[in-house]
PDB file of C-alpha atoms in Angstrom:
ATOM      1  CA  UNK A   1      43.851   5.857  58.010  1.00 52.00           C
ATOM      2  CA  UNK A   2      45.141   5.570  54.445  1.00 51.00           C
ATOM      3  CA  UNK A   3      43.310   2.267  54.055  1.00 53.00           C
ATOM      4  CA  UNK A   4      40.106   3.868  55.337  1.00 57.00           C
ATOM      5  CA  UNK A   5      40.390   6.741  52.822  1.00 51.00           C
ATOM      6  CA  UNK A   6      41.066   4.327  49.976  1.00 52.00           C
ATOM      7  CA  UNK A   7      38.070   2.274  50.979  1.00 48.00           C
ATOM      8  CA  UNK A   8      35.921   5.447  51.144  1.00 44.00           C
ATOM      9  CA  UNK A   9      36.980   6.575  47.672  1.00 43.00           C
ATOM     10  CA  UNK A  10      36.326   3.105  46.289  1.00 43.00           C
ATOM     11  CA  UNK A  11      32.903   3.016  47.938  1.00 43.00           C
ATOM     12  CA  UNK A  12      31.959   6.428  46.516  1.00 42.00           C
ATOM     13  CA  UNK A  13      33.258   5.479  43.070  1.00 42.00           C
ATOM     14  CA  UNK A  14      31.172   2.336  42.989  1.00 43.00           C
ATOM     15  CA  UNK A  15      28.070   4.294  44.012  1.00 45.00           C
ATOM     16  CA  UNK A  16      28.403   6.819  41.217  1.00 46.00           C
ATOM     17  CA  UNK A  17      26.528   6.085  37.987  1.00 48.00           C
ATOM     18  CA  UNK A  18      28.749   5.611  34.979  1.00 51.00           C
ATOM     19  CA  UNK A  19      27.448   7.247  31.787  1.00 60.00           C
ATOM     20  CA  UNK A  20      28.079   6.006  28.276  1.00 79.00           C
ATOM     21  CA  UNK A  21      26.896   6.506  24.739  1.00 85.00           C
ATOM     22  CA  UNK A  22      23.686   4.868  23.540  1.00 89.00           C
ATOM     23  CA  UNK A  23      24.032   1.852  21.272  1.00 89.00           C
ATOM     24  CA  UNK A  24      21.833   3.509  18.616  1.00 93.00           C
ATOM     25  CA  UNK A  25      20.358   7.029  18.457  1.00 94.00           C
ATOM     26  CA  UNK A  26      16.693   6.163  17.880  1.00 94.00           C
ATOM     27  CA  UNK A  27      14.370   3.947  19.924  1.00 94.00           C
ATOM     28  CA  UNK A  28      10.716   3.078  20.552  1.00 93.00           C
ATOM     29  CA  UNK A  29       8.691   1.826  23.508  1.00 89.00           C
ATOM     30  CA  UNK A  30       5.834  -0.680  23.612  1.00 82.00           C
ATOM     31  CA  UNK A  31       5.136  -0.697  27.358  1.00 80.00           C
ATOM     32  CA  UNK A  32       1.799   0.560  28.692  1.00 77.00           C
ATOM     33  CA  UNK A  33       1.900   3.399  31.260  1.00 82.00           C
ATOM     34  CA  UNK A  34       5.658   3.796  31.015  1.00 88.00           C
ATOM     35  CA  UNK A  35       7.167   5.864  33.831  1.00 92.00           C
ATOM     36  CA  UNK A  36       9.661   8.620  32.972  1.00 94.00           C
ATOM     37  CA  UNK A  37      12.059   9.093  35.894  1.00 94.00           C
ATOM     38  CA  UNK A  38      13.794  12.261  37.063  1.00 93.00           C
ATOM     39  CA  UNK A  39      17.022  10.324  37.786  1.00 91.00           C
ATOM     40  CA  UNK A  40      18.436   6.966  36.574  1.00 89.00           C
ATOM     41  CA  UNK A  41      17.076   4.836  39.406  1.00 86.00           C
ATOM     42  CA  UNK A  42      13.827   3.051  40.206  1.00 85.00           C
ATOM     43  CA  UNK A  43      13.039   4.995  43.368  1.00 87.00           C
ATOM     44  CA  UNK A  44      13.448   8.324  41.575  1.00 90.00           C
ATOM     45  CA  UNK A  45      10.443  10.608  41.158  1.00 93.00           C
ATOM     46  CA  UNK A  46       8.211   9.888  38.157  1.00 94.00           C
ATOM     47  CA  UNK A  47       7.918  13.058  36.096  1.00 94.00           C
ATOM     48  CA  UNK A  48       5.469  11.708  33.539  1.00 92.00           C
ATOM     49  CA  UNK A  49       3.664   8.533  32.521  1.00 89.00           C
ATOM     50  CA  UNK A  50       3.245   7.948  28.801  1.00 84.00           C
ATOM     51  CA  UNK A  51       1.221   5.518  26.705  1.00 76.00           C
ATOM     52  CA  UNK A  52       2.725   2.767  24.580  1.00 74.00           C
ATOM     53  CA  UNK A  53       4.277   2.958  21.126  1.00 82.00           C
ATOM     54  CA  UNK A  54       6.303   6.162  21.361  1.00 87.00           C
ATOM     55  CA  UNK A  55       9.440   7.053  19.426  1.00 92.00           C
ATOM     56  CA  UNK A  56      12.374   9.173  20.538  1.00 93.00           C
ATOM     57  CA  UNK A  57      16.119   9.777  20.640  1.00 94.00           C
ATOM     58  CA  UNK A  58      18.505   8.285  23.175  1.00 95.00           C
ATOM     59  CA  UNK A  59      20.864  10.783  24.842  1.00 94.00           C
ATOM     60  CA  UNK A  60      22.986   8.531  27.069  1.00 93.00           C
ATOM     61  CA  UNK A  61      22.872   5.380  29.159  1.00 89.00           C
ATOM     62  CA  UNK A  62      23.781   4.930  32.810  1.00 84.00           C
ATOM     63  CA  UNK A  63      24.581   1.950  35.013  1.00 68.00           C
ATOM     64  CA  UNK A  64      25.409   1.565  38.704  1.00 58.00           C
ATOM     65  CA  UNK A  65      28.353  -0.825  38.796  1.00 48.00           C
ATOM     66  CA  UNK A  66      27.812  -2.099  42.342  1.00 45.00           C
ATOM     67  CA  UNK A  67      24.339  -3.340  41.350  1.00 57.00           C
ATOM     68  CA  UNK A  68      25.132  -5.450  38.283  1.00 59.00           C
ATOM     69  CA  UNK A  69      21.774  -7.201  38.265  1.00 66.00           C
ATOM     70  CA  UNK A  70      19.911  -3.910  38.029  1.00 70.00           C
ATOM     71  CA  UNK A  71      18.999  -2.754  34.498  1.00 75.00           C
ATOM     72  CA  UNK A  72      20.535   0.190  32.750  1.00 84.00           C
ATOM     73  CA  UNK A  73      18.654   3.447  32.529  1.00 91.00           C
ATOM     74  CA  UNK A  74      18.592   5.541  29.375  1.00 93.00           C
ATOM     75  CA  UNK A  75      18.221   9.283  29.264  1.00 94.00           C
ATOM     76  CA  UNK A  76      15.799   9.890  26.408  1.00 95.00           C
ATOM     77  CA  UNK A  77      13.912  12.616  24.598  1.00 95.00           C
ATOM     78  CA  UNK A  78      10.587  11.678  22.993  1.00 92.00           C
ATOM     79  CA  UNK A  79       9.147  13.255  19.854  1.00 87.00           C
ATOM     80  CA  UNK A  80       6.763  15.383  21.935  1.00 85.00           C
ATOM     81  CA  UNK A  81       9.830  16.837  23.788  1.00 89.00           C
ATOM     82  CA  UNK A  82       9.233  14.738  26.946  1.00 91.00           C
ATOM     83  CA  UNK A  83      12.639  14.046  28.495  1.00 94.00           C
ATOM     84  CA  UNK A  84      13.877  11.879  31.381  1.00 95.00           C
ATOM     85  CA  UNK A  85      15.264   8.463  32.339  1.00 94.00           C
ATOM     86  CA  UNK A  86      13.699   5.156  31.264  1.00 93.00           C
ATOM     87  CA  UNK A  87      14.304   1.571  32.376  1.00 90.00           C
ATOM     88  CA  UNK A  88      16.386  -0.077  29.627  1.00 88.00           C
ATOM     89  CA  UNK A  89      14.133  -3.153  29.589  1.00 88.00           C
ATOM     90  CA  UNK A  90      11.269  -0.992  28.341  1.00 89.00           C
ATOM     91  CA  UNK A  91      12.786   0.365  25.137  1.00 88.00           C
ATOM     92  CA  UNK A  92      13.932  -1.070  21.814  1.00 93.00           C
ATOM     93  CA  UNK A  93      16.436   0.459  19.414  1.00 95.00           C
ATOM     94  CA  UNK A  94      16.037   1.070  15.703  1.00 95.00           C
ATOM     95  CA  UNK A  95      19.340  -0.021  14.194  1.00 95.00           C
ATOM     96  CA  UNK A  96      18.853   1.479  10.735  1.00 95.00           C
ATOM     97  CA  UNK A  97      20.631   4.828  10.091  1.00 94.00           C
ATOM     98  CA  UNK A  98      18.345   7.763  10.886  1.00 90.00           C
ATOM     99  CA  UNK A  99      16.895   9.462   7.812  1.00 89.00           C
ATOM    100  CA  UNK A 100      17.390   6.559   5.391  1.00 92.00           C
ATOM    101  CA  UNK A 101      14.586   4.793   3.559  1.00 92.00           C
ATOM    102  CA  UNK A 102      15.172   1.670   5.660  1.00 94.00           C
ATOM    103  CA  UNK A 103      14.825   3.803   8.830  1.00 95.00           C
ATOM    104  CA  UNK A 104      11.483   5.253   7.665  1.00 94.00           C
ATOM    105  CA  UNK A 105      10.170   1.806   6.764  1.00 94.00           C
ATOM    106  CA  UNK A 106      11.299   0.388  10.110  1.00 95.00           C
ATOM    107  CA  UNK A 107       9.359   3.081  12.018  1.00 93.00           C
ATOM    108  CA  UNK A 108       6.309   2.320   9.886  1.00 93.00           C
ATOM    109  CA  UNK A 109       6.688  -1.428  10.439  1.00 92.00           C
ATOM    110  CA  UNK A 110       6.994  -0.946  14.212  1.00 91.00           C
ATOM    111  CA  UNK A 111       3.858   1.215  14.267  1.00 88.00           C
ATOM    112  CA  UNK A 112       1.691  -1.140  12.246  1.00 86.00           C
ATOM    113  CA  UNK A 113       2.973  -4.263  14.004  1.00 83.00           C
ATOM    114  CA  UNK A 114       2.053  -2.872  17.421  1.00 79.00           C
ATOM    115  CA  UNK A 115      -1.565  -1.848  16.830  1.00 72.00           C
ATOM    116  CA  UNK A 116      -2.831  -5.364  17.498  1.00 63.00           C
ATOM    117  CA  UNK A 117      -5.164  -5.898  20.433  1.00 60.00           C
ATOM    118  CA  UNK A 118      -6.125  -9.074  22.315  1.00 59.00           C
ATOM    119  CA  UNK A 119      -6.382 -11.778  21.233  1.00 61.00           C
ATOM    120  CA  UNK A 120      -3.172 -11.429  19.194  1.00 64.00           C
ATOM    121  CA  UNK A 121      -3.629 -12.246  15.522  1.00 67.00           C
ATOM    122  CA  UNK A 122      -1.367 -11.736  12.496  1.00 68.00           C
ATOM    123  CA  UNK A 123      -1.226  -8.256  10.995  1.00 76.00           C
ATOM    124  CA  UNK A 124      -0.748  -8.282   7.238  1.00 83.00           C
ATOM    125  CA  UNK A 125       0.532  -5.136   5.542  1.00 89.00           C
ATOM    126  CA  UNK A 126       2.625  -3.746   2.695  1.00 92.00           C
ATOM    127  CA  UNK A 127       4.818  -0.649   3.067  1.00 93.00           C
ATOM    128  CA  UNK A 128       5.710   1.544   0.091  1.00 92.00           C
ATOM    129  CA  UNK A 129       7.800   4.709  -0.161  1.00 89.00           C
ATOM    130  CA  UNK A 130       7.076   7.620  -2.514  1.00 86.00           C
ATOM    131  CA  UNK A 131      10.442   9.333  -2.715  1.00 80.00           C
ATOM    132  CA  UNK A 132       9.269  12.207  -4.933  1.00 79.00           C
ATOM    133  CA  UNK A 133       6.532  13.264  -2.509  1.00 79.00           C
ATOM    134  CA  UNK A 134       8.395  12.165   0.644  1.00 85.00           C
ATOM    135  CA  UNK A 135       5.424  10.075   1.760  1.00 88.00           C
ATOM    136  CA  UNK A 136       5.314   6.550   3.177  1.00 91.00           C
ATOM    137  CA  UNK A 137       2.262   4.288   2.936  1.00 90.00           C
ATOM    138  CA  UNK A 138       1.181   1.132   4.733  1.00 90.00           C
ATOM    139  CA  UNK A 139      -1.838  -0.837   3.570  1.00 87.00           C
ATOM    140  CA  UNK A 140      -3.213  -3.996   5.123  1.00 84.00           C
ATOM    141  CA  UNK A 141      -5.442  -5.522   7.768  1.00 78.00           C
ATOM    142  CA  UNK A 142      -5.189  -5.419  11.536  1.00 70.00           C
ATOM    143  CA  UNK A 143      -7.349  -7.214  14.097  1.00 66.00           C
ATOM    144  CA  UNK A 144      -9.180  -6.318  17.272  1.00 58.00           C
ATOM    145  CA  UNK A 145     -11.151  -8.706  19.437  1.00 56.00           C
ATOM    146  CA  UNK A 146     -14.247  -7.606  17.515  1.00 56.00           C
ATOM    147  CA  UNK A 147     -12.858  -8.599  14.133  1.00 60.00           C
ATOM    148  CA  UNK A 148     -10.651  -7.321  11.349  1.00 63.00           C
ATOM    149  CA  UNK A 149     -10.449  -3.962   9.647  1.00 68.00           C
ATOM    150  CA  UNK A 150      -8.622  -2.647   6.588  1.00 74.00           C
ATOM    151  CA  UNK A 151      -6.315   0.323   7.023  1.00 79.00           C
ATOM    152  CA  UNK A 152      -4.211   2.882   5.232  1.00 83.00           C
ATOM    153  CA  UNK A 153      -1.454   4.691   7.151  1.00 86.00           C
ATOM    154  CA  UNK A 154       0.376   7.679   5.673  1.00 87.00           C
ATOM    155  CA  UNK A 155       3.641   9.114   6.974  1.00 89.00           C
ATOM    156  CA  UNK A 156       5.274  12.360   5.879  1.00 87.00           C
ATOM    157  CA  UNK A 157       9.065  12.755   5.893  1.00 88.00           C
ATOM    158  CA  UNK A 158       9.752  16.011   7.741  1.00 84.00           C
ATOM    159  CA  UNK A 159      13.346  17.166   8.247  1.00 85.00           C
ATOM    160  CA  UNK A 160      14.612  13.605   7.797  1.00 85.00           C
ATOM    161  CA  UNK A 161      12.175  12.127  10.327  1.00 88.00           C
ATOM    162  CA  UNK A 162       8.970  10.132   9.909  1.00 88.00           C
ATOM    163  CA  UNK A 163       5.729  11.825  11.030  1.00 86.00           C
ATOM    164  CA  UNK A 164       2.496   9.828  11.043  1.00 85.00           C
ATOM    165  CA  UNK A 165      -0.106  12.202   9.591  1.00 83.00           C
ATOM    166  CA  UNK A 166      -3.088  10.128   8.539  1.00 81.00           C
ATOM    167  CA  UNK A 167      -4.855   6.809   8.956  1.00 78.00           C
ATOM    168  CA  UNK A 168      -8.217   5.534   7.852  1.00 75.00           C
ATOM    169  CA  UNK A 169     -10.320   2.415   8.285  1.00 68.00           C
ATOM    170  CA  UNK A 170     -12.191   0.557   5.542  1.00 62.00           C
ATOM    171  CA  UNK A 171     -11.702   2.330   2.243  1.00 63.00           C
ATOM    172  CA  UNK A 172     -12.280   1.641  -1.424  1.00 62.00           C
ATOM    173  CA  UNK A 173      -9.670   3.601  -3.357  1.00 75.00           C
ATOM    174  CA  UNK A 174      -7.052   6.201  -2.547  1.00 77.00           C
ATOM    175  CA  UNK A 175      -5.633   8.750  -4.961  1.00 79.00           C
ATOM    176  CA  UNK A 176      -2.702  11.086  -4.364  1.00 77.00           C
ATOM    177  CA  UNK A 177      -2.500  14.483  -6.050  1.00 75.00           C
ATOM    178  CA  UNK A 178       0.620  16.375  -4.983  1.00 71.00           C
ATOM    179  CA  UNK A 179      -0.034  17.065  -1.264  1.00 73.00           C
ATOM    180  CA  UNK A 180      -3.692  16.036  -1.343  1.00 78.00           C
ATOM    181  CA  UNK A 181      -5.064  12.613  -0.543  1.00 79.00           C
ATOM    182  CA  UNK A 182      -8.456  11.731  -2.035  1.00 82.00           C
ATOM    183  CA  UNK A 183     -10.432   8.841  -0.529  1.00 80.00           C
ATOM    184  CA  UNK A 184     -13.327   7.273  -2.396  1.00 81.00           C
ATOM    185  CA  UNK A 185     -15.403   5.256   0.064  1.00 76.00           C
ATOM    186  CA  UNK A 186     -17.566   2.193  -0.747  1.00 72.00           C
ATOM    187  CA  UNK A 187     -20.717   4.350  -0.914  1.00 72.00           C
ATOM    188  CA  UNK A 188     -18.894   6.620  -3.405  1.00 75.00           C
ATOM    189  CA  UNK A 189     -18.576   9.472  -0.939  1.00 78.00           C
ATOM    190  CA  UNK A 190     -15.336  11.431  -1.301  1.00 81.00           C
ATOM    191  CA  UNK A 191     -13.040  12.863   1.355  1.00 79.00           C
ATOM    192  CA  UNK A 192     -10.055  15.105   0.632  1.00 79.00           C
ATOM    193  CA  UNK A 193      -7.113  15.792   2.961  1.00 78.00           C
ATOM    194  CA  UNK A 194      -4.422  18.427   2.562  1.00 76.00           C
ATOM    195  CA  UNK A 195      -1.082  17.200   3.954  1.00 75.00           C
ATOM    196  CA  UNK A 196       0.509  20.642   3.774  1.00 74.00           C
ATOM    197  CA  UNK A 197      -1.534  21.733   6.810  1.00 71.00           C
ATOM    198  CA  UNK A 198      -0.135  19.083   9.138  1.00 67.00           C
ATOM    199  CA  UNK A 199       3.258  18.311  10.630  1.00 61.00           C
ATOM    200  CA  UNK A 200       2.441  14.990  12.226  1.00 62.00           C
ATOM    201  CA  UNK A 201      -0.195  14.004  14.782  1.00 60.00           C
ATOM    202  CA  UNK A 202      -0.374  11.264  17.383  1.00 54.00           C
ATOM    203  CA  UNK A 203      -3.424   9.498  15.984  1.00 55.00           C
ATOM    204  CA  UNK A 204      -2.873   6.041  17.462  1.00 59.00           C
ATOM    205  CA  UNK A 205      -4.227   6.857  20.920  1.00 61.00           C
ATOM    206  CA  UNK A 206      -7.720   5.550  20.264  1.00 60.00           C
ATOM    207  CA  UNK A 207      -6.420   2.492  18.439  1.00 58.00           C
ATOM    208  CA  UNK A 208      -4.089   1.572  21.270  1.00 61.00           C
ATOM    209  CA  UNK A 209      -6.697   2.157  23.957  1.00 59.00           C
ATOM    210  CA  UNK A 210      -9.066  -0.166  22.099  1.00 54.00           C
ATOM    211  CA  UNK A 211     -11.824   2.457  21.834  1.00 55.00           C
ATOM    212  CA  UNK A 212     -12.307   2.187  18.082  1.00 49.00           C
ATOM    213  CA  UNK A 213     -11.636  -0.363  15.375  1.00 46.00           C
ATOM    214  CA  UNK A 214     -11.604   2.269  12.641  1.00 46.00           C
ATOM    215  CA  UNK A 215     -11.727   6.037  12.445  1.00 44.00           C
ATOM    216  CA  UNK A 216     -10.549   8.931  10.314  1.00 49.00           C
ATOM    217  CA  UNK A 217      -8.309  11.700  11.537  1.00 51.00           C
ATOM    218  CA  UNK A 218      -6.698  14.925  10.372  1.00 51.00           C
ATOM    219  CA  UNK A 219      -8.560  18.089   9.432  1.00 56.00           C
ATOM    220  CA  UNK A 220     -11.186  17.376   6.791  1.00 59.00           C
ATOM    221  CA  UNK A 221     -11.140  20.254   4.352  1.00 64.00           C
ATOM    222  CA  UNK A 222     -13.853  19.040   2.008  1.00 65.00           C
ATOM    223  CA  UNK A 223     -16.588  16.387   1.916  1.00 69.00           C
ATOM    224  CA  UNK A 224     -18.774  15.485  -1.049  1.00 72.00           C
ATOM    225  CA  UNK A 225     -21.432  12.759  -1.192  1.00 75.00           C
ATOM    226  CA  UNK A 226     -22.339  11.536  -4.660  1.00 77.00           C
ATOM    227  CA  UNK A 227     -25.652  10.166  -3.411  1.00 75.00           C
ATOM    228  CA  UNK A 228     -26.690  13.574  -2.079  1.00 77.00           C
ATOM    229  CA  UNK A 229     -25.614  15.082  -5.382  1.00 78.00           C
ATOM    230  CA  UNK A 230     -27.714  12.557  -7.313  1.00 80.00           C
ATOM    231  CA  UNK A 231     -30.765  13.393  -5.241  1.00 80.00           C
ATOM    232  CA  UNK A 232     -30.146  17.094  -5.879  1.00 82.00           C
ATOM    233  CA  UNK A 233     -30.031  16.301  -9.614  1.00 82.00           C
ATOM    234  CA  UNK A 234     -33.381  14.517  -9.315  1.00 85.00           C
ATOM    235  CA  UNK A 235     -32.216  10.898  -9.598  1.00 86.00           C
ATOM    236  CA  UNK A 236     -33.650   8.178  -7.320  1.00 83.00           C
ATOM    237  CA  UNK A 237     -31.541   6.339  -4.720  1.00 79.00           C
ATOM    238  CA  UNK A 238     -31.647   3.235  -6.910  1.00 85.00           C
ATOM    239  CA  UNK A 239     -29.425   5.001  -9.457  1.00 88.00           C
ATOM    240  CA  UNK A 240     -25.834   3.792  -9.729  1.00 88.00           C
ATOM    241  CA  UNK A 241     -22.992   6.333  -9.522  1.00 86.00           C
ATOM    242  CA  UNK A 242     -19.541   5.957 -11.052  1.00 86.00           C
ATOM    243  CA  UNK A 243     -16.695   8.359 -10.287  1.00 85.00           C
ATOM    244  CA  UNK A 244     -13.741   8.849 -12.641  1.00 87.00           C
ATOM    245  CA  UNK A 245     -10.683  10.884 -11.617  1.00 86.00           C
ATOM    246  CA  UNK A 246      -8.422  13.024 -13.781  1.00 85.00           C
ATOM    247  CA  UNK A 247      -5.717  13.908 -11.258  1.00 79.00           C
ATOM    248  CA  UNK A 248      -3.491  15.498 -13.878  1.00 81.00           C
ATOM    249  CA  UNK A 249      -6.059  18.259 -14.338  1.00 84.00           C
ATOM    250  CA  UNK A 250      -7.414  18.181 -10.741  1.00 82.00           C
ATOM    251  CA  UNK A 251     -10.929  17.142 -11.692  1.00 85.00           C
ATOM    252  CA  UNK A 252     -13.315  14.203 -11.574  1.00 88.00           C
ATOM    253  CA  UNK A 253     -16.560  13.202 -13.299  1.00 89.00           C
ATOM    254  CA  UNK A 254     -19.666  11.731 -11.706  1.00 88.00           C
ATOM    255  CA  UNK A 255     -21.645   9.536 -14.084  1.00 90.00           C
ATOM    256  CA  UNK A 256     -25.112   8.280 -13.168  1.00 91.00           C
ATOM    257  CA  UNK A 257     -26.565   5.018 -14.494  1.00 92.00           C
ATOM    258  CA  UNK A 258     -29.942   3.347 -14.134  1.00 90.00           C
ATOM    259  CA  UNK A 259     -30.375  -0.173 -12.780  1.00 88.00           C
ATOM    260  CA  UNK A 260     -30.399  -1.406 -16.382  1.00 90.00           C
ATOM    261  CA  UNK A 261     -27.017   0.309 -16.977  1.00 91.00           C
ATOM    262  CA  UNK A 262     -28.527   3.156 -19.006  1.00 93.00           C
ATOM    263  CA  UNK A 263     -26.283   6.246 -18.889  1.00 94.00           C
ATOM    264  CA  UNK A 264     -28.443   9.035 -17.438  1.00 92.00           C
ATOM    265  CA  UNK A 265     -26.084  11.973 -16.880  1.00 91.00           C
ATOM    266  CA  UNK A 266     -22.468  13.045 -16.370  1.00 91.00           C
ATOM    267  CA  UNK A 267     -21.415  15.968 -14.170  1.00 89.00           C
ATOM    268  CA  UNK A 268     -17.788  17.174 -13.851  1.00 90.00           C
ATOM    269  CA  UNK A 269     -16.128  18.830 -10.863  1.00 88.00           C
ATOM    270  CA  UNK A 270     -12.754  20.442 -10.207  1.00 85.00           C
ATOM    271  CA  UNK A 271     -10.509  20.807  -7.150  1.00 78.00           C
ATOM    272  CA  UNK A 272      -9.554  24.380  -6.336  1.00 74.00           C
ATOM    273  CA  UNK A 273      -7.833  25.392  -3.096  1.00 68.00           C
ATOM    274  CA  UNK A 274      -8.875  22.127  -1.491  1.00 63.00           C
ATOM    275  CA  UNK A 275     -12.548  22.550  -2.391  1.00 72.00           C
ATOM    276  CA  UNK A 276     -14.787  20.729  -4.854  1.00 77.00           C
ATOM    277  CA  UNK A 277     -16.500  22.982  -7.391  1.00 82.00           C
ATOM    278  CA  UNK A 278     -18.874  22.033 -10.226  1.00 85.00           C
ATOM    279  CA  UNK A 279     -17.628  22.758 -13.748  1.00 87.00           C
ATOM    280  CA  UNK A 280     -19.756  24.620 -16.266  1.00 75.00           C
TER     281      UNK A 280
END
């Protein structure tokens, strides 16, 4: 009888999952259609299926000792508050200390490195960190099956974490004025974004689904086309515009030249409350 009880206790002990601390607190996933389980086992109910390239915090890990060939499960909480158990083979840890510059750059590197589509081609990019404005930038080129495209990614550091708040496709020049980002496009049109209105958006969905090779996101608070302005001033489409920025004083000047480089007119504008206004 005693032997039977001992065997029963041993059997129950081996069936119970053993919990432990996660190796590192932060992780990311690159699997498509990843299943979030209600319990740490494969036959558990799937509570949610998420798309690839998601970040989150690891709560604990669990392993069933009598099934050593089975993978661990991790209890996780994603940035959108989704919580559950995930197969350990589907997640990767970020080893850098959370909140450090190296941690922010690692999250940016992971994001940019995983936007490639088939066929796989190298992604070239440079990551820079603006400590005074708590912004992180990545510039470079990524590739889809339909060709390459330039990009600019911008992250905002919010409460020690990295929130992706903006990305754009082909662009000419980018200027940063406090919490505003000013894009000057190849046709000299201007777009302004106000980062104070956003706390991070998941803007990679269309990239990762392969729907678009370039697009602009985030609320557009002002749009100004220099070509439309030139037509309003009475200049033909053949005129050549040149835009000069004075970010210190929140203004810019549009100069118009003829085909023979004759200076025709200069008009100045100012930024006030996120809007472009002509100066007297």
